[in-house]
Tab-separated table of C-alpha atoms in Angstrom:
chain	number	residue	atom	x	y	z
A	1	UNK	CA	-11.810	-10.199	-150.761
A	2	UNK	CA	-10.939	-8.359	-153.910
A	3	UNK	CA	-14.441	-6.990	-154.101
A	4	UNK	CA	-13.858	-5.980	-150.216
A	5	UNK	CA	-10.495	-4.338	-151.083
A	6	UNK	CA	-11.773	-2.494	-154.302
A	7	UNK	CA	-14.532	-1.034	-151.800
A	8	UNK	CA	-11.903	-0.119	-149.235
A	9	UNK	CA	-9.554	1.753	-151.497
A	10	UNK	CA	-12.575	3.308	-153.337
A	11	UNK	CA	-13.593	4.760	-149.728
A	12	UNK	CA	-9.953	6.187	-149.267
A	13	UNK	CA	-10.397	7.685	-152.452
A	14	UNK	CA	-13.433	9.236	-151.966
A	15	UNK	CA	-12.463	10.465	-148.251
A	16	UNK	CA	-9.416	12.232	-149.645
A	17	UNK	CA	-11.480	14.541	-151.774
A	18	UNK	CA	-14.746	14.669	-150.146
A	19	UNK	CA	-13.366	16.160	-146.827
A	20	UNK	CA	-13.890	19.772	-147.470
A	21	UNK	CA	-11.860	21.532	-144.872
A	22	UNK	CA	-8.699	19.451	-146.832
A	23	UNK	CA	-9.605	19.960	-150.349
A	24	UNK	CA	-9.865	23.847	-149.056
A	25	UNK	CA	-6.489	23.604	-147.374
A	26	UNK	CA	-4.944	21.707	-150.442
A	27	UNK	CA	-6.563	24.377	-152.979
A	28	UNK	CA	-5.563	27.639	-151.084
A	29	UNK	CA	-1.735	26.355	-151.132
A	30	UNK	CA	-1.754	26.858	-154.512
A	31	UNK	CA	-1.657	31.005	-154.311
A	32	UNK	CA	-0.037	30.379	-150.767
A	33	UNK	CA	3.165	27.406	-151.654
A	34	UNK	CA	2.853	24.393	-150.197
A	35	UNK	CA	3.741	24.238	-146.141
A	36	UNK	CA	7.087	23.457	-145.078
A	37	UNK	CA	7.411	19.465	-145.157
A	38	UNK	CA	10.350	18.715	-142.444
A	39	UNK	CA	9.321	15.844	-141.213
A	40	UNK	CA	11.928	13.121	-141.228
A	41	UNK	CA	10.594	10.303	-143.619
A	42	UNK	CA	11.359	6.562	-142.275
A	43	UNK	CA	14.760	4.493	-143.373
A	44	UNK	CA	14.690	1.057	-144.802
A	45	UNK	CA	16.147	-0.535	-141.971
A	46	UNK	CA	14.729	1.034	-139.324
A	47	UNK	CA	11.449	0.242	-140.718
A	48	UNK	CA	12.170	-3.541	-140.986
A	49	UNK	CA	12.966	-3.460	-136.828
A	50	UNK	CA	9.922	-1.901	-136.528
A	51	UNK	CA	8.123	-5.089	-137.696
A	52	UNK	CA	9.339	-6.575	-134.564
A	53	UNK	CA	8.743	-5.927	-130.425
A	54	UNK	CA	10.353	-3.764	-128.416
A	55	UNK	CA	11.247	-0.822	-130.666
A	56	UNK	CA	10.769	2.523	-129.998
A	57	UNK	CA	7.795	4.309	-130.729
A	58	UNK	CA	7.640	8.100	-130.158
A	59	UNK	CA	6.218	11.414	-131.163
A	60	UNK	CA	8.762	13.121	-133.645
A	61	UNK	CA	10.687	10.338	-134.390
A	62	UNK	CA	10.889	8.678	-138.194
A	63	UNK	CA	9.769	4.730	-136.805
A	64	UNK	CA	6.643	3.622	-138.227
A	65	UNK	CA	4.298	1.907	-136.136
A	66	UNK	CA	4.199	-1.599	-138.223
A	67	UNK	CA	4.588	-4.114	-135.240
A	68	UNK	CA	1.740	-6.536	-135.657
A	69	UNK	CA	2.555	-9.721	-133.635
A	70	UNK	CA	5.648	-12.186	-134.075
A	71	UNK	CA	3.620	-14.696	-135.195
A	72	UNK	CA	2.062	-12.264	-138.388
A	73	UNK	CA	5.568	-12.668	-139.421
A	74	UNK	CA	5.958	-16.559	-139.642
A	75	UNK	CA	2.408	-17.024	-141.117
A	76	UNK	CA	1.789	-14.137	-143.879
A	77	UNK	CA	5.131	-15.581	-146.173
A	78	UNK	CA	2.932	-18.400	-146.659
A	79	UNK	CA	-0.468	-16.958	-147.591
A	80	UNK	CA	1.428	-16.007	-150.875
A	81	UNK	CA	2.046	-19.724	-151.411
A	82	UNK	CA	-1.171	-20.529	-150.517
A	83	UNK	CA	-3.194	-21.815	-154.371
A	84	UNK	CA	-5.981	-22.578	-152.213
A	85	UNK	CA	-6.373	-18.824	-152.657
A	86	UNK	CA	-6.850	-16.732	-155.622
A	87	UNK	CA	-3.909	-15.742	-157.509
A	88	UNK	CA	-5.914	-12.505	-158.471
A	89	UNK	CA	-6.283	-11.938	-154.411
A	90	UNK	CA	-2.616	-12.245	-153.599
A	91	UNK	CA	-0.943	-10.085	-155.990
A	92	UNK	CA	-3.667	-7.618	-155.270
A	93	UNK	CA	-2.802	-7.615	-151.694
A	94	UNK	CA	0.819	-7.786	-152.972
A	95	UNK	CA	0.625	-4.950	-154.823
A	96	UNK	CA	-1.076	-2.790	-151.784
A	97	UNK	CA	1.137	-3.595	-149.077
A	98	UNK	CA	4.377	-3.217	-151.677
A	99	UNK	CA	2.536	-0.029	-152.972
A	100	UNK	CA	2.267	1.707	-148.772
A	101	UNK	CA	5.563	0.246	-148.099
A	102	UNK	CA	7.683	1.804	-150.830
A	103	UNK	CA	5.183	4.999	-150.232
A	104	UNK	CA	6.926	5.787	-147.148
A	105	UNK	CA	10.031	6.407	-148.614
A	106	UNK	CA	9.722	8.389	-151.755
A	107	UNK	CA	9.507	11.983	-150.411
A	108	UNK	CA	5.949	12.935	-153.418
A	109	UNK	CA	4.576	9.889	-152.513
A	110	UNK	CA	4.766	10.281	-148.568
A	111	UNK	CA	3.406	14.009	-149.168
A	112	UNK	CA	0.508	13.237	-151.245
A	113	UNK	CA	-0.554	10.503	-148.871
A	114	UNK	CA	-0.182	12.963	-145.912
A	115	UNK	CA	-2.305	15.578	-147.982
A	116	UNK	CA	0.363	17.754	-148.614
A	117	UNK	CA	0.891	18.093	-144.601
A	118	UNK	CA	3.109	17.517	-141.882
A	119	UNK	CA	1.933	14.383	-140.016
A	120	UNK	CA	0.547	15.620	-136.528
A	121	UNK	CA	2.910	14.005	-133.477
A	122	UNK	CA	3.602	10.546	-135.504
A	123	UNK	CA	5.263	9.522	-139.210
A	124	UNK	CA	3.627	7.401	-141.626
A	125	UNK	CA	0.159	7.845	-139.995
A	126	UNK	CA	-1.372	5.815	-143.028
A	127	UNK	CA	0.584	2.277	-141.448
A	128	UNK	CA	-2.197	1.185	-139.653
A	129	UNK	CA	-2.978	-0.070	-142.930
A	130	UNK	CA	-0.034	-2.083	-143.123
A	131	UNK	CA	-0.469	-3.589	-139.637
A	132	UNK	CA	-4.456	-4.316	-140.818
A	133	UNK	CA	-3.435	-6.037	-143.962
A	134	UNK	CA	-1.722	-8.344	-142.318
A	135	UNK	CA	-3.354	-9.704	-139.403
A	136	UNK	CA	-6.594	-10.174	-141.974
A	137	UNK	CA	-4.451	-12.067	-144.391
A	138	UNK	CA	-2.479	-13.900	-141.608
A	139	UNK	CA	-5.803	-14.690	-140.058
A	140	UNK	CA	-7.096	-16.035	-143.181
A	141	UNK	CA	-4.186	-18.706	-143.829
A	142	UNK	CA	-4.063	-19.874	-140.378
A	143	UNK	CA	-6.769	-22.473	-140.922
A	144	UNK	CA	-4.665	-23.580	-144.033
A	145	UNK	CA	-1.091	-23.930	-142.514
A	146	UNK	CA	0.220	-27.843	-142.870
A	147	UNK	CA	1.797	-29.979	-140.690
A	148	UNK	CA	5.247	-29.933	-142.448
A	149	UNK	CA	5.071	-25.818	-142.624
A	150	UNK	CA	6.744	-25.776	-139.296
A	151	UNK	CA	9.704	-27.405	-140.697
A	152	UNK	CA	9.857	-24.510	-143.727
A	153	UNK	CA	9.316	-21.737	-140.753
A	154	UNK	CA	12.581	-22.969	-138.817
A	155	UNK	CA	15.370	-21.244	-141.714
A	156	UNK	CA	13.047	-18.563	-141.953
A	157	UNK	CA	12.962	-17.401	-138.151
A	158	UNK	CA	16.407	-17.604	-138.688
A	159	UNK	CA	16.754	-15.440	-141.861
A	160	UNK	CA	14.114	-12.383	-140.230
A	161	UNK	CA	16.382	-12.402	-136.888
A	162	UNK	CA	19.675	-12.818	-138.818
A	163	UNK	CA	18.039	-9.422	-140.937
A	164	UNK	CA	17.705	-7.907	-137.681
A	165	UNK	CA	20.828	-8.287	-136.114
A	166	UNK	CA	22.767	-7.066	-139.686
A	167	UNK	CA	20.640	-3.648	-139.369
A	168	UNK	CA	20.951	-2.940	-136.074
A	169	UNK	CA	24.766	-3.330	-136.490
A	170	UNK	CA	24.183	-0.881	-139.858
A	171	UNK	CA	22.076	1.348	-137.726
A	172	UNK	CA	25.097	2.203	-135.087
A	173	UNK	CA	27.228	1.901	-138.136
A	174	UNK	CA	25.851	4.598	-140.076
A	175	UNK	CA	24.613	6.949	-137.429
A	176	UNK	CA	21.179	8.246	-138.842
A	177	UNK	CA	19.363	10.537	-137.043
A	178	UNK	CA	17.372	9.376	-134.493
A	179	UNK	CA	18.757	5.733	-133.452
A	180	UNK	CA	16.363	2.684	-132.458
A	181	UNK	CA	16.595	1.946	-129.083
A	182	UNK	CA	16.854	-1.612	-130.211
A	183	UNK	CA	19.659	-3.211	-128.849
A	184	UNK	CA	20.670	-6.975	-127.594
A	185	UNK	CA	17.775	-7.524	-124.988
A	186	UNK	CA	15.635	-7.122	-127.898
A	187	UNK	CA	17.093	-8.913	-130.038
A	188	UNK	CA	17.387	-11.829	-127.826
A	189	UNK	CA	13.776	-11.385	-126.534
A	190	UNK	CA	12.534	-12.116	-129.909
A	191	UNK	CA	14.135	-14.663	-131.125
A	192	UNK	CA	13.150	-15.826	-128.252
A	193	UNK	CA	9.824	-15.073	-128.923
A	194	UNK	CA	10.107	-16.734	-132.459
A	195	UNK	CA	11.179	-20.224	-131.500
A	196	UNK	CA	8.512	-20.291	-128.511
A	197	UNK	CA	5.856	-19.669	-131.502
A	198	UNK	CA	7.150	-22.103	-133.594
A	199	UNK	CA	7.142	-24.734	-131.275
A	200	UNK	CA	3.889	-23.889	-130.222
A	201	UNK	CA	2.346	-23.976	-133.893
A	202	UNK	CA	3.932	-27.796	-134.018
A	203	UNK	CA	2.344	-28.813	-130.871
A	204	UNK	CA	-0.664	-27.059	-132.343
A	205	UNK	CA	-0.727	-28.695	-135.664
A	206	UNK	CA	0.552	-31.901	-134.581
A	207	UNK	CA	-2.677	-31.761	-131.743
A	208	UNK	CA	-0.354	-33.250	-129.167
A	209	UNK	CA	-1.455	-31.066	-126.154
A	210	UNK	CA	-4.694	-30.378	-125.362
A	211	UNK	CA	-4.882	-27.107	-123.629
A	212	UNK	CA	-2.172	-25.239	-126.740
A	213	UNK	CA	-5.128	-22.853	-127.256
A	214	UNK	CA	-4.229	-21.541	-123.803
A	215	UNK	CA	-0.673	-21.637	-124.687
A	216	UNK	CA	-0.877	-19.520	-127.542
A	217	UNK	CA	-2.932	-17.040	-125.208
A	218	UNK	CA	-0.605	-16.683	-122.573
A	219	UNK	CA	2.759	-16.596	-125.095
A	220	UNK	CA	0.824	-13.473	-127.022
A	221	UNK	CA	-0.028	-12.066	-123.807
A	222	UNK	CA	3.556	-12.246	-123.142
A	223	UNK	CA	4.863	-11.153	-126.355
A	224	UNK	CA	2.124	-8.230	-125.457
A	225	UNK	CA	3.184	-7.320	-122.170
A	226	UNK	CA	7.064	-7.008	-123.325
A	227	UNK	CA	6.249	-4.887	-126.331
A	228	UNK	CA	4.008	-2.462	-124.297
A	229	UNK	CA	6.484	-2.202	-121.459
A	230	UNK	CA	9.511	-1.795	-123.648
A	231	UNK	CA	7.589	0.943	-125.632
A	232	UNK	CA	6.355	2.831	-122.282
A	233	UNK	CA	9.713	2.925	-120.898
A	234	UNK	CA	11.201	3.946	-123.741
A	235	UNK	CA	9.444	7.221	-124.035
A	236	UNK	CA	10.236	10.323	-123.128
A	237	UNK	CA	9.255	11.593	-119.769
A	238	UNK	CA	7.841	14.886	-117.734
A	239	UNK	CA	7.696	16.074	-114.642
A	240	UNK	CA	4.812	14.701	-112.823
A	241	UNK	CA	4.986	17.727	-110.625
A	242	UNK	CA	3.878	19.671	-113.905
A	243	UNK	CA	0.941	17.120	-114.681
A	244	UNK	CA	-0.151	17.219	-111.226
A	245	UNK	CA	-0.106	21.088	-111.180
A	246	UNK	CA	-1.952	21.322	-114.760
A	247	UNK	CA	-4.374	19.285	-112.958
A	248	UNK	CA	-5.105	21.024	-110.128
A	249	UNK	CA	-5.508	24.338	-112.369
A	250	UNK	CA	-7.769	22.642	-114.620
A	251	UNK	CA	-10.132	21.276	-111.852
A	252	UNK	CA	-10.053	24.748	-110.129
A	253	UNK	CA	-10.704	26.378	-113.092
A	254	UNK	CA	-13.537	24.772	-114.234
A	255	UNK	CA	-15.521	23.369	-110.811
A	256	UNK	CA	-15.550	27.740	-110.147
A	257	UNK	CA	-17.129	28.203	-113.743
A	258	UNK	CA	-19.758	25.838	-113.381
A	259	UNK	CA	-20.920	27.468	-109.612
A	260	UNK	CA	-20.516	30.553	-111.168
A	261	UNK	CA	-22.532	30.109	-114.042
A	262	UNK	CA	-24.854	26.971	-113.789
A	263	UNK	CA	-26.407	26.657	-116.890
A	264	UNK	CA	-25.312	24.116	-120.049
A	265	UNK	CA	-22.184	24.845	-121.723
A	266	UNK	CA	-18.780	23.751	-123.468
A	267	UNK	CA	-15.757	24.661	-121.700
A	268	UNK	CA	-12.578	24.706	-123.876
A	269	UNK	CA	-9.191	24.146	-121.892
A	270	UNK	CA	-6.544	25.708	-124.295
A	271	UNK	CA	-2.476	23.841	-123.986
A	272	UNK	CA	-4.494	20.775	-122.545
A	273	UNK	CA	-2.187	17.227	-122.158
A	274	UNK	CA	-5.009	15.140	-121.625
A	275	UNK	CA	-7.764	15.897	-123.929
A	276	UNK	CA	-9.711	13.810	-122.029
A	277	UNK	CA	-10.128	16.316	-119.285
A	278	UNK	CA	-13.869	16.762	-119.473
A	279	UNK	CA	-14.558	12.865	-118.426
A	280	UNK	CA	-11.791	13.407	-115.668
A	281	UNK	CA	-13.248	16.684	-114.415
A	282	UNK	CA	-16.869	16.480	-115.009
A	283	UNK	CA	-17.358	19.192	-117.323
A	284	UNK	CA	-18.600	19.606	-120.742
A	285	UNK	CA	-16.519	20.114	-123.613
A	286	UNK	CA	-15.900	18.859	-127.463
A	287	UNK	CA	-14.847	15.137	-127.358
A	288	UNK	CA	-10.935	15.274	-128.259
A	289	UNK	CA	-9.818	11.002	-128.422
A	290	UNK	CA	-8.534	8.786	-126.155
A	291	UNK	CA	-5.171	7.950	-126.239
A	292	UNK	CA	-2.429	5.991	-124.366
A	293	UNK	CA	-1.252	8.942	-122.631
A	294	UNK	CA	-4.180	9.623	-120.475
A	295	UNK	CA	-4.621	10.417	-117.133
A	296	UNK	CA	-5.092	6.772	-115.611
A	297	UNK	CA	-2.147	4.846	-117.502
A	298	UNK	CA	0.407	8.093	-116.461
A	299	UNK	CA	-1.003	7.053	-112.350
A	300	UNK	CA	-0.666	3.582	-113.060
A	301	UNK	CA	2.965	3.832	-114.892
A	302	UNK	CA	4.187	6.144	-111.671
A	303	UNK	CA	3.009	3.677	-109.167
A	304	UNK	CA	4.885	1.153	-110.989
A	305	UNK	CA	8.448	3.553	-110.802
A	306	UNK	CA	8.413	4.729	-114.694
A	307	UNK	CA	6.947	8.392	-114.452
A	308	UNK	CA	4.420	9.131	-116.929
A	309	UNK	CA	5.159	9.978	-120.605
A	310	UNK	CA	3.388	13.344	-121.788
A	311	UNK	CA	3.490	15.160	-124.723
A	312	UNK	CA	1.261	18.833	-125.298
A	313	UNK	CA	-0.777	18.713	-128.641
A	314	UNK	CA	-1.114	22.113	-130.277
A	315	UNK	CA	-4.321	23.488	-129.495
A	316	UNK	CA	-6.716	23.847	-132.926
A	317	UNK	CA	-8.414	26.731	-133.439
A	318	UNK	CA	-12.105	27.008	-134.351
A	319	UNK	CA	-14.376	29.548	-136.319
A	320	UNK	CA	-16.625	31.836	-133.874
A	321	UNK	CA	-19.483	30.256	-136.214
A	322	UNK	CA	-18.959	26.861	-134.839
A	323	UNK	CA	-18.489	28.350	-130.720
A	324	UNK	CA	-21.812	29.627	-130.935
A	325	UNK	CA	-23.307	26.178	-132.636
A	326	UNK	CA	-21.708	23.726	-130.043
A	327	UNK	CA	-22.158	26.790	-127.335
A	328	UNK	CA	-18.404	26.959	-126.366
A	329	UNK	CA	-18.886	29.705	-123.832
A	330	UNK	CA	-15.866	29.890	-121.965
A	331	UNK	CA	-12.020	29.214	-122.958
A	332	UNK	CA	-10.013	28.653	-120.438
A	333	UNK	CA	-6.050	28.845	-119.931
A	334	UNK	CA	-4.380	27.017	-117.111
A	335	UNK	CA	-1.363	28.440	-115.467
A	336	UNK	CA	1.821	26.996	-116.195
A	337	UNK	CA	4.485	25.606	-113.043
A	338	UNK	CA	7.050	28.112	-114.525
A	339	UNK	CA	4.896	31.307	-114.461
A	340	UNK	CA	5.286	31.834	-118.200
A	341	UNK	CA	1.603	31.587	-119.145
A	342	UNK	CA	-1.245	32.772	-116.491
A	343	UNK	CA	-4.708	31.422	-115.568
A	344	UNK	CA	-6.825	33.259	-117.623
A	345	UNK	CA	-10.541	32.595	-118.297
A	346	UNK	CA	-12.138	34.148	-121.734
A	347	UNK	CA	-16.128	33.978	-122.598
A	348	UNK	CA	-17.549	34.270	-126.381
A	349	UNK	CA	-20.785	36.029	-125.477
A	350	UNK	CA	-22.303	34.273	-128.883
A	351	UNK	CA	-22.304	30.982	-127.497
A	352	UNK	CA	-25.872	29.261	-127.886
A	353	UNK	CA	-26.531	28.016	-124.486
């Protein structure tokens, strides 16, 4: 593991300066000043509800995604304890997850970790770490946990949940920001959530059901479900009369390009809320990512009476060098509902097509 987490950090390392369009952006601020940095960083105890399900988690908004699982919670304490393991491997992965923790609140830190640039929609975007660290090393002491740990996890469900309702009440107390929609349904709901595990780890350890393996399925499908929903619902909406004109535009726009000119091509939709559009349309275009906002999960959210969450990414520009190598030939601009922007359709006659 140490060798494995040398290797790992090595490869961050290496990433951070071998990425040429950031060491160029990074080098040039230096005649230019450094960009604006106004991005909120996260609070202490904000951060610690965000270990937990059912917070908010929303573009803009200084709440780290570090929710991993309730049960993460109850096993990692004791992978520390754990002298079945290297001492060499613990404080190592002490000192990481310490190391990203504190990172997110001291303002250099957070910067240099962000390359000297605003994160792009969400804060923190390097706590995917966090989250990674500790489902390997919960994973890896779950074959190790005794019978008599169960006893030991009992005060400490009550000491994280007794943490959780003192800063929540500090939260409304202090008035930051941007406040946690994090109230007493989620607080009951998981500790909730942490006796059912408990109790399910003693049956489990104590082997005195045979079908607990399907019990621990269905309670993290549970916990699952409640986190997703609660997240989903607690975004912010738009208009699905927007979406559903966006659409329309989109598919007009680019089913007349492609009888107009039938030859291979990349079409570029500029102010796009999918970026998925060219698997939805049947077009061809440069891959952006799949994400939880697309197309089918807004449908499926409306259908079920919570109307989808959208967001608009800003559109990145590229060099006329790289059009004409990936033979992006048209660029197309979708009308908006409110009139302020018009359909407009734009060709780079250097596209190789």
């Amino acid at each position: 593991f140490v060798r494995f987490a040398f290797c790992a950090l090595t490869g961050f390392l290496l990433a951070s300066f071998v990425l040429i369009p950031a060491a160029y952006y990074v080098l040039g601020m230096q005649s230019n000043g450094l960009e604006k940095f106004d991005v909120e960083i996260p609070n202490p105890l904000q951060t610690y509800l965000c270990l937990f399900a059912g917070r908010e988690y929303a573009l803009e908004r200084p709440f780290p995604y570090l929710y991993s699982g309730i049960l993460m919670l109850l096993i990692v304490p004791f992978y520390f304890r754990n002298r079945k393991i290297g001492k060499r491997e613990r404080v190592l992965v002490l000192v990481i997850l310490l190391f990203l923790t504190v990172s997110m609140f001291v303002m250099p830190v957070y910067r240099m970790l962000h390359m000297f640039n605003n994160p792009d929609g969400y804060i923190a975007r390097y706590s995917y770490v966090i989250t990674f660290i500790l489902m390997v090393i919960a994973a890896r002491q779950f074959p190790s946990i005794e019978k008599n740990a169960v006893k030991k996890m009992i005060p400490y469900a009550f000491l994280l949940i007794g943490i959780v309702g003192v800063c929540t009440y500090l939260e409304g107390v202090l008035g930051f920001g941007y406040t946690l929609k994090f109230g007493l349904g989620e607080f009951i709901t998981n500790s909730i959530l942490l006796g059912l595990w408990i109790v399910v780890l003693f049956l489990y350890l104590n082997k005195q059901t045979k079908n607990i393996m399907l019990g621990m399925i269905l309670l993290s499908f549970l916990e699952m479900t409640f986190n997703s929903y609660s997240v989903l619902s607690q975004s912010d909406y738009l208009n699905n009369d927007i979406l559903s004109y966006r659409s329309e535009q989109i598919e007009l726009l680019t089913d007349t390009l492609q009888e107009v000119d039938p030859s291979i091509y990349r079409i570029d939709v500029e102010f796009d809320y999918y970026k998925n559009n060219q698997t939805v349309f049947d077009y061809y275009d440069i891959g952006y990512f799949s994400s939880a906002y697309s197309n089918d999960l807004r449908t499926t959210m409306h259908h079920l009476g919570i109307y989808s969450a959208g967001f608009c990414l800003a559109d990145i520009g590229s060099t006329d060098f790289m059009d004409m190598v990936l033979g992006r030939k048209y660029i197309v601009t979708p009308a908006f509902l409110d009139g302020s922007i018009a359909a407009n359709v734009r060709q780079n006659s250097n596209a190789l097509a």
